[in-house]
Amino acid sequence: MTNMNATIYEKHGKYQISISWTVNGKRFRKSKATGLPVKGNKRKAQAMADAFMAELESKVSDGYTDVLFSDYMKQWLEDVKFSISESTYEEYYRQIHNRICPWFAAQGLRLCDLKAYHIDKFYKLKMKNDKVSAKTVLRYHANIRKALQRAVKLDMIPTNPADRVDLPKVKKFRGSYYTPEELQKLFECSKGTRFETVILLAGYLGVRQGEACGLRWKDVDFEKNTVSICGSLKAHDLYKDLYYGETKTEMSYRTLPMPEPLARYLKQLRKKQLEQKMMGGESYHRKWDGYVCVDQMGDIINPKYISRYFADLLAKNNLRRIRFHDLRHSCATLLLENGATLKQVQEWLGHHSYVVTADTYGHVLVESKKTMAETMSNLLGSSNAV
């Protein structure tokens, strides 16, 4: 980088500042109005020019580019595209193109001019005006920080302004869950509906909705009485299509023993689907042949629509309102209340770390241990030792 040059010049009777410099053979120039009348203010204007040049020198490095921050974010996403999964890319694309970039583009903020207070203002406005949650803000921040960290690494900016932003505190979320009696009633109400199989898989095995919809018959072993979770059905928002992809994390690849009622149901379902395929003939849809969660004409159950239809099913049958994902919580809670350890539940659910399981379900163990305290009270309550 060549040395910067600062000059002052007259425009409409007032002093203007012009700073010029060269990086890697490319010439840059920035101008700024002083607001000072020309007469009697030359020294003040020069002092302002020197201060402006010092400010720019603290920002400019060998990799400097005069790019808008919004454009840089989009380019960063394309740069990391092939190092992340397709579903993760889609999630990042929605955040960056639909939420982050529009606001920063409207401000006209360049990467080199971005400050911590700009990012802080964006988060606060999103929470106030768009009512986004603190958890969503943390997702925005994760991508903004990673993108800026790469800019620091490439010498495009000297420091990462995202590191100086105070983040909102996320309220700890506890999902609802059904009792065994409520689950049994739900199973009865779902009989014969389009979503019966998905509901049974989620209730008995605690699988995610994409894992349930993506289950294939070759992953069901009736001899060993197991179900292997090898992938997930995902909605491709960018191209308006469904595809079979990776599970959420590496730990999500798992093999689970089938409870006897579920194994019996799946055997009957397999037989019924073979009959429906023969009866449907050429009208039977073959695209999703081999998948468990298909309707009588072979159409796959789209995970995007499950939550809406699940809510309708609960309302129609006067069942307590929970989210479909809470069937996963229900499964985990029942396992913990009946003797399973957090480590066992982590492996069953396919959480990527023990910490996630402990943070989500630690309170369940506290509740279940109350009975142990009562047992000790009954056994030792009459002791004179206390």
Coordinates of C-alpha atoms in Angstrom, one line a residue:
M1 CA 0.0 0.0 0.0
T2 CA 1.4 3.4 -0.9
N3 CA 1.2 6.4 1.5
M4 CA -2.0 8.3 1.7
N5 CA -2.3 11.8 0.4
A6 CA -4.6 14.3 1.9
T7 CA -5.7 17.5 0.1
I8 CA -8.2 20.2 0.7
Y9 CA -9.9 22.1 -2.0
E10 CA -12.7 24.6 -2.4
K11 CA -16.3 23.7 -3.5
H12 CA -19.1 26.2 -3.4
G13 CA -17.2 28.5 -1.1
K14 CA -16.4 25.7 1.5
Y15 CA -13.4 23.4 2.1
Q16 CA -13.6 19.8 1.0
I17 CA -11.2 16.9 1.9
S18 CA -9.9 14.4 -0.5
I19 CA -7.8 11.3 0.6
S20 CA -6.2 9.1 -2.1
W21 CA -4.1 6.0 -1.9
T22 CA -3.2 2.8 -3.8
V23 CA -3.6 -0.9 -2.8
N24 CA -2.2 -3.6 -5.1
G25 CA -2.2 -1.3 -8.0
K26 CA -5.8 -0.1 -7.5
R27 CA -6.4 3.5 -6.7
F28 CA -8.9 4.6 -4.1
R29 CA -10.2 8.0 -3.2
K30 CA -12.6 9.3 -0.5
S31 CA -14.0 12.7 -0.1
K32 CA -15.6 14.5 2.8
A33 CA -17.2 17.9 3.4
T34 CA -15.8 20.0 6.2
G35 CA -18.6 22.5 6.4
L36 CA -16.0 25.2 6.9
P37 CA -16.1 28.5 4.8
V38 CA -12.9 29.0 2.8
K39 CA -12.1 32.4 4.3
G40 CA -10.0 32.1 7.5
N41 CA -10.4 28.3 8.0
K42 CA -7.5 26.8 6.0
R43 CA -5.7 25.5 9.1
K44 CA -8.8 24.0 10.6
A45 CA -9.6 22.3 7.3
Q46 CA -6.1 20.9 7.1
A47 CA -6.4 19.6 10.7
M48 CA -9.7 17.9 9.8
A49 CA -8.0 16.4 6.7
D50 CA -5.2 15.0 8.8
A51 CA -7.7 13.5 11.3
F52 CA -9.7 11.9 8.4
M53 CA -6.6 10.5 6.9
A54 CA -5.5 9.0 10.2
E55 CA -8.9 7.4 10.6
L56 CA -8.7 5.8 7.1
E57 CA -5.1 4.6 7.8
S58 CA -6.4 2.6 10.8
K59 CA -8.9 0.8 8.5
V60 CA -6.9 0.2 5.3
S61 CA -4.8 -2.9 4.9
D62 CA -3.2 -4.7 2.0
G63 CA -6.4 -6.6 1.2
Y64 CA -8.6 -3.5 1.3
T65 CA -11.5 -3.3 -1.0
D66 CA -14.2 -0.6 -1.2
V67 CA -17.0 -3.1 -1.1
L68 CA -20.4 -2.8 0.5
F69 CA -20.8 -5.0 3.6
S70 CA -24.0 -6.5 2.2
D71 CA -22.2 -7.5 -1.0
Y72 CA -19.3 -8.9 1.0
M73 CA -21.7 -11.1 3.1
K74 CA -23.2 -12.5 -0.1
Q75 CA -19.8 -13.2 -1.5
W76 CA -18.7 -14.9 1.8
L77 CA -21.7 -17.2 1.6
E78 CA -20.7 -18.3 -1.9
D79 CA -17.1 -18.8 -0.7
V80 CA -18.1 -21.2 2.1
K81 CA -20.9 -22.9 0.1
F82 CA -18.9 -26.1 -0.6
S83 CA -17.7 -26.5 2.9
I84 CA -21.2 -26.7 4.4
S85 CA -24.2 -29.0 3.8
E86 CA -26.9 -28.1 1.3
S87 CA -29.5 -27.6 4.0
T88 CA -27.1 -25.3 6.0
Y89 CA -26.4 -23.3 2.9
E90 CA -30.2 -22.8 2.4
E91 CA -30.6 -21.6 6.0
Y92 CA -27.7 -19.2 5.7
Y93 CA -29.0 -18.0 2.3
R94 CA -32.3 -17.0 3.8
Q95 CA -30.7 -15.2 6.7
I96 CA -28.2 -13.3 4.6
H97 CA -30.2 -12.4 1.5
N98 CA -33.6 -11.9 3.2
R99 CA -32.8 -10.5 6.6
I100 CA -29.2 -9.2 7.0
C101 CA -28.2 -7.7 3.7
P102 CA -31.4 -5.7 2.9
W103 CA -30.9 -3.6 6.1
F104 CA -27.2 -3.0 5.7
A105 CA -27.5 -2.3 1.9
A106 CA -30.1 0.4 2.7
Q107 CA -27.6 2.0 5.0
G108 CA -25.0 2.0 2.3
L109 CA -22.4 0.7 4.7
R110 CA -19.0 -0.4 3.3
L111 CA -17.1 -3.3 4.9
C112 CA -14.3 -0.9 5.9
D113 CA -16.7 1.5 7.6
L114 CA -18.7 -1.1 9.6
K115 CA -18.6 -0.5 13.4
A116 CA -19.9 -2.5 16.3
Y117 CA -22.7 0.0 16.9
H118 CA -24.0 -0.6 13.4
I119 CA -24.4 -4.3 14.1
D120 CA -25.8 -3.6 17.5
K121 CA -28.4 -1.3 16.0
F122 CA -29.4 -3.9 13.5
Y123 CA -30.0 -6.5 16.2
K124 CA -32.0 -4.1 18.3
L125 CA -34.2 -3.0 15.4
K126 CA -34.9 -6.6 14.4
M127 CA -36.0 -7.5 17.9
K128 CA -38.1 -4.3 18.3
N129 CA -39.7 -4.0 14.9
D130 CA -39.7 -7.5 13.5
K131 CA -40.1 -9.2 16.9
V132 CA -37.4 -11.7 16.2
S133 CA -36.2 -13.7 19.2
A134 CA -32.9 -13.5 20.9
K135 CA -32.1 -17.0 19.6
T136 CA -32.6 -15.7 16.0
V137 CA -30.3 -12.8 16.7
L138 CA -27.6 -15.2 17.8
R139 CA -28.0 -17.0 14.5
Y140 CA -27.6 -13.7 12.6
H141 CA -24.5 -12.9 14.7
A142 CA -22.9 -16.3 14.1
N143 CA -22.8 -15.7 10.3
I144 CA -21.9 -12.0 10.6
R145 CA -19.0 -12.8 12.9
K146 CA -17.7 -15.6 10.8
A147 CA -17.8 -13.5 7.7
L148 CA -16.0 -10.6 9.3
Q149 CA -13.4 -13.0 10.8
R150 CA -12.6 -14.1 7.3
A151 CA -12.2 -10.5 6.3
V152 CA -9.7 -10.0 9.1
K153 CA -7.8 -13.1 8.1
L154 CA -7.6 -11.7 4.5
D155 CA -6.4 -8.3 5.7
M156 CA -9.5 -6.6 4.4
I157 CA -10.2 -5.0 7.8
P158 CA -7.9 -4.8 10.9
T159 CA -10.3 -6.0 13.6
N160 CA -13.7 -7.8 13.8
P161 CA -16.4 -5.3 15.0
A162 CA -18.8 -8.2 15.8
D163 CA -16.5 -9.2 18.7
R164 CA -17.5 -6.0 20.5
V165 CA -21.2 -6.4 20.3
D166 CA -23.2 -7.3 23.4
L167 CA -25.6 -10.1 22.6
P168 CA -29.2 -10.5 24.0
K169 CA -29.7 -13.2 26.6
V170 CA -31.6 -16.2 25.3
K171 CA -34.4 -17.4 27.5
K172 CA -34.1 -21.1 28.3
F173 CA -36.8 -23.0 26.4
R174 CA -38.5 -26.0 27.8
G175 CA -40.7 -27.9 25.3
S176 CA -44.0 -29.4 26.3
Y177 CA -44.5 -33.1 26.4
Y178 CA -47.3 -35.6 26.5
T179 CA -48.0 -38.2 29.2
P180 CA -48.2 -41.9 28.2
E181 CA -52.0 -41.6 28.3
E182 CA -52.0 -38.5 26.1
L183 CA -49.7 -40.2 23.6
Q184 CA -52.0 -43.2 23.4
K185 CA -55.0 -41.0 22.8
L186 CA -53.1 -39.2 20.1
F187 CA -52.1 -42.5 18.4
E188 CA -55.8 -43.5 18.4
C189 CA -56.9 -40.1 16.9
S190 CA -54.3 -40.3 14.2
K191 CA -55.4 -43.8 12.9
G192 CA -56.2 -43.7 9.2
T193 CA -54.9 -40.1 8.7
R194 CA -52.3 -39.1 6.3
F195 CA -49.8 -38.4 9.1
E196 CA -50.4 -41.5 11.2
T197 CA -47.0 -43.1 10.4
V198 CA -45.0 -39.9 11.0
I199 CA -46.7 -39.4 14.4
L200 CA -46.0 -43.0 15.5
L201 CA -42.4 -42.7 14.5
A202 CA -41.9 -39.4 16.3
G203 CA -43.8 -40.7 19.4
Y204 CA -42.2 -44.1 19.8
L205 CA -38.6 -43.2 18.6
G206 CA -38.3 -39.4 19.1
V207 CA -37.1 -38.8 15.6
R208 CA -37.2 -35.4 13.9
Q209 CA -39.9 -34.9 11.3
G210 CA -37.4 -34.9 8.5
E211 CA -36.0 -38.1 9.8
A212 CA -39.4 -39.7 10.0
C213 CA -40.4 -38.5 6.5
G214 CA -37.0 -39.7 5.1
L215 CA -37.2 -43.2 6.6
R216 CA -36.8 -45.9 3.9
W217 CA -37.9 -49.5 4.0
K218 CA -34.3 -50.7 3.6
D219 CA -33.5 -48.9 6.9
V220 CA -36.1 -51.0 8.7
D221 CA -34.7 -54.4 9.8
F222 CA -37.6 -56.7 10.8
E223 CA -35.2 -59.5 11.7
K224 CA -33.1 -57.5 14.1
N225 CA -36.2 -55.4 15.0
T226 CA -34.3 -52.1 14.5
V227 CA -34.7 -48.8 12.6
S228 CA -31.6 -47.0 11.3
I229 CA -31.8 -43.2 10.9
C230 CA -29.5 -42.7 7.8
G231 CA -30.8 -39.4 6.4
S232 CA -33.5 -36.8 6.4
L233 CA -36.1 -35.5 3.9
K234 CA -35.6 -31.8 3.4
A235 CA -37.6 -29.1 1.7
H236 CA -35.4 -27.3 -0.9
D237 CA -36.7 -23.8 -0.5
L238 CA -34.4 -22.3 -3.2
Y239 CA -35.7 -24.7 -5.9
K240 CA -39.1 -25.6 -4.4
D241 CA -38.4 -29.3 -4.2
L242 CA -37.8 -32.1 -1.8
Y243 CA -34.6 -34.1 -1.5
Y244 CA -33.1 -36.8 0.7
G245 CA -30.1 -35.4 2.5
E246 CA -27.8 -35.8 5.5
T247 CA -29.0 -36.0 9.0
K248 CA -28.7 -32.8 11.2
T249 CA -25.4 -33.9 12.7
E250 CA -23.0 -36.8 12.5
M251 CA -24.4 -38.1 15.8
S252 CA -27.8 -38.3 14.2
Y253 CA -26.8 -41.4 12.2
R254 CA -28.1 -44.0 14.7
T255 CA -29.8 -47.4 14.9
L256 CA -32.7 -47.7 17.3
P257 CA -34.6 -50.8 18.6
M258 CA -38.2 -50.9 17.6
P259 CA -40.9 -51.0 20.3
E260 CA -43.1 -54.1 19.6
P261 CA -46.3 -52.1 18.8
L262 CA -44.3 -50.0 16.2
A263 CA -42.8 -53.1 14.7
R264 CA -46.2 -54.7 14.3
Y265 CA -47.6 -51.5 12.7
L266 CA -44.8 -51.2 10.2
K267 CA -45.1 -54.8 9.1
Q268 CA -48.8 -54.2 8.4
L269 CA -48.0 -50.9 6.7
R270 CA -45.4 -52.6 4.4
K271 CA -47.9 -55.2 3.3
K272 CA -50.6 -52.6 2.7
Q273 CA -48.3 -50.4 0.6
L274 CA -47.3 -53.3 -1.6
E275 CA -51.0 -54.0 -2.2
Q276 CA -51.7 -50.3 -2.9
K277 CA -48.9 -50.2 -5.4
M278 CA -50.3 -53.2 -7.3
M279 CA -53.8 -51.7 -7.3
G280 CA -52.6 -48.2 -8.3
G281 CA -50.8 -49.5 -11.4
E282 CA -49.5 -46.7 -13.6
S283 CA -51.3 -44.1 -11.5
Y284 CA -49.1 -44.9 -8.5
H285 CA -46.3 -42.4 -8.0
R286 CA -42.9 -44.1 -8.2
K287 CA -40.6 -41.2 -7.4
W288 CA -40.7 -42.0 -3.7
D289 CA -40.8 -45.8 -4.1
G290 CA -39.0 -47.4 -1.1
Y291 CA -40.0 -44.7 1.4
V292 CA -42.1 -45.5 4.5
C293 CA -44.1 -42.3 4.9
V294 CA -46.1 -42.2 1.6
D295 CA -49.8 -42.0 1.1
Q296 CA -52.0 -44.6 -0.7
M297 CA -50.9 -43.3 -4.1
G298 CA -47.2 -43.2 -3.3
D299 CA -46.9 -39.4 -2.6
I300 CA -44.3 -38.6 0.1
I301 CA -45.3 -36.8 3.2
N302 CA -43.9 -33.3 3.0
P303 CA -42.2 -32.3 6.3
K304 CA -43.1 -28.6 5.6
Y305 CA -46.8 -29.2 6.2
I306 CA -46.7 -31.5 9.2
S307 CA -46.8 -28.8 11.9
R308 CA -49.9 -27.2 10.4
Y309 CA -51.9 -30.5 10.0
F310 CA -50.7 -31.7 13.4
A311 CA -52.1 -28.6 15.1
D312 CA -55.4 -29.2 13.2
L313 CA -55.5 -32.8 14.4
L314 CA -55.1 -31.8 18.0
A315 CA -57.7 -29.1 17.8
K316 CA -60.2 -31.4 16.1
N317 CA -59.8 -34.1 18.8
N318 CA -59.7 -31.7 21.8
L319 CA -56.1 -32.7 22.6
R320 CA -53.7 -30.5 24.5
R321 CA -51.9 -28.2 22.1
I322 CA -48.2 -29.1 21.7
R323 CA -45.8 -28.7 18.7
F324 CA -45.0 -31.7 16.5
H325 CA -41.4 -31.4 17.7
D326 CA -42.7 -31.9 21.3
L327 CA -43.3 -35.6 20.4
R328 CA -39.5 -35.8 20.4
H329 CA -39.5 -34.2 23.9
S330 CA -42.2 -36.5 25.0
C331 CA -40.2 -39.6 24.0
A332 CA -37.1 -38.3 25.8
T333 CA -38.9 -37.3 28.9
L334 CA -40.6 -40.7 29.2
L335 CA -37.2 -42.4 28.8
L336 CA -35.6 -40.3 31.5
E337 CA -38.5 -40.7 33.9
N338 CA -38.2 -44.5 33.6
G339 CA -34.6 -44.9 34.3
A340 CA -32.6 -43.9 31.2
T341 CA -29.5 -41.8 31.7
L342 CA -28.8 -38.5 29.9
K343 CA -26.0 -40.2 27.9
Q344 CA -28.4 -42.9 26.7
V345 CA -31.0 -40.3 25.7
Q346 CA -28.3 -38.3 23.9
E347 CA -27.5 -41.4 21.8
W348 CA -31.2 -42.2 21.3
L349 CA -32.1 -38.7 20.0
G350 CA -28.9 -38.2 18.1
H351 CA -27.8 -35.0 19.8
H352 CA -24.4 -33.8 18.7
S353 CA -23.2 -33.4 22.3
Y354 CA -24.1 -34.4 25.8
V355 CA -24.3 -30.7 26.8
V356 CA -27.3 -30.2 24.5
T357 CA -29.1 -33.1 26.1
A358 CA -28.3 -32.1 29.6
D359 CA -29.3 -28.5 29.0
T360 CA -32.6 -29.5 27.5
Y361 CA -33.6 -32.3 29.8
G362 CA -31.6 -31.8 33.0
H363 CA -34.8 -30.6 34.8
V364 CA -36.5 -33.9 34.1
L365 CA -33.9 -35.8 36.1
V366 CA -34.4 -33.4 39.0
E367 CA -38.1 -34.1 39.0
S368 CA -37.6 -37.9 38.7
K369 CA -35.1 -37.9 41.6
K370 CA -37.7 -36.5 44.0
T371 CA -39.1 -40.0 44.3
M372 CA -35.7 -41.2 45.3
A373 CA -35.6 -38.6 48.1
E374 CA -39.0 -39.7 49.2
T375 CA -37.8 -43.3 49.3
M376 CA -34.8 -42.3 51.5
S377 CA -37.2 -40.4 53.8
N378 CA -39.4 -43.4 54.1
L379 CA -36.5 -45.7 54.8
L380 CA -34.5 -43.5 57.2
G381 CA -37.0 -40.9 58.4
S382 CA -37.3 -42.5 61.9
S383 CA -33.5 -42.5 62.4
N384 CA -32.2 -40.7 65.4
A385 CA -29.1 -39.7 63.5
V386 CA -30.8 -36.4 62.5

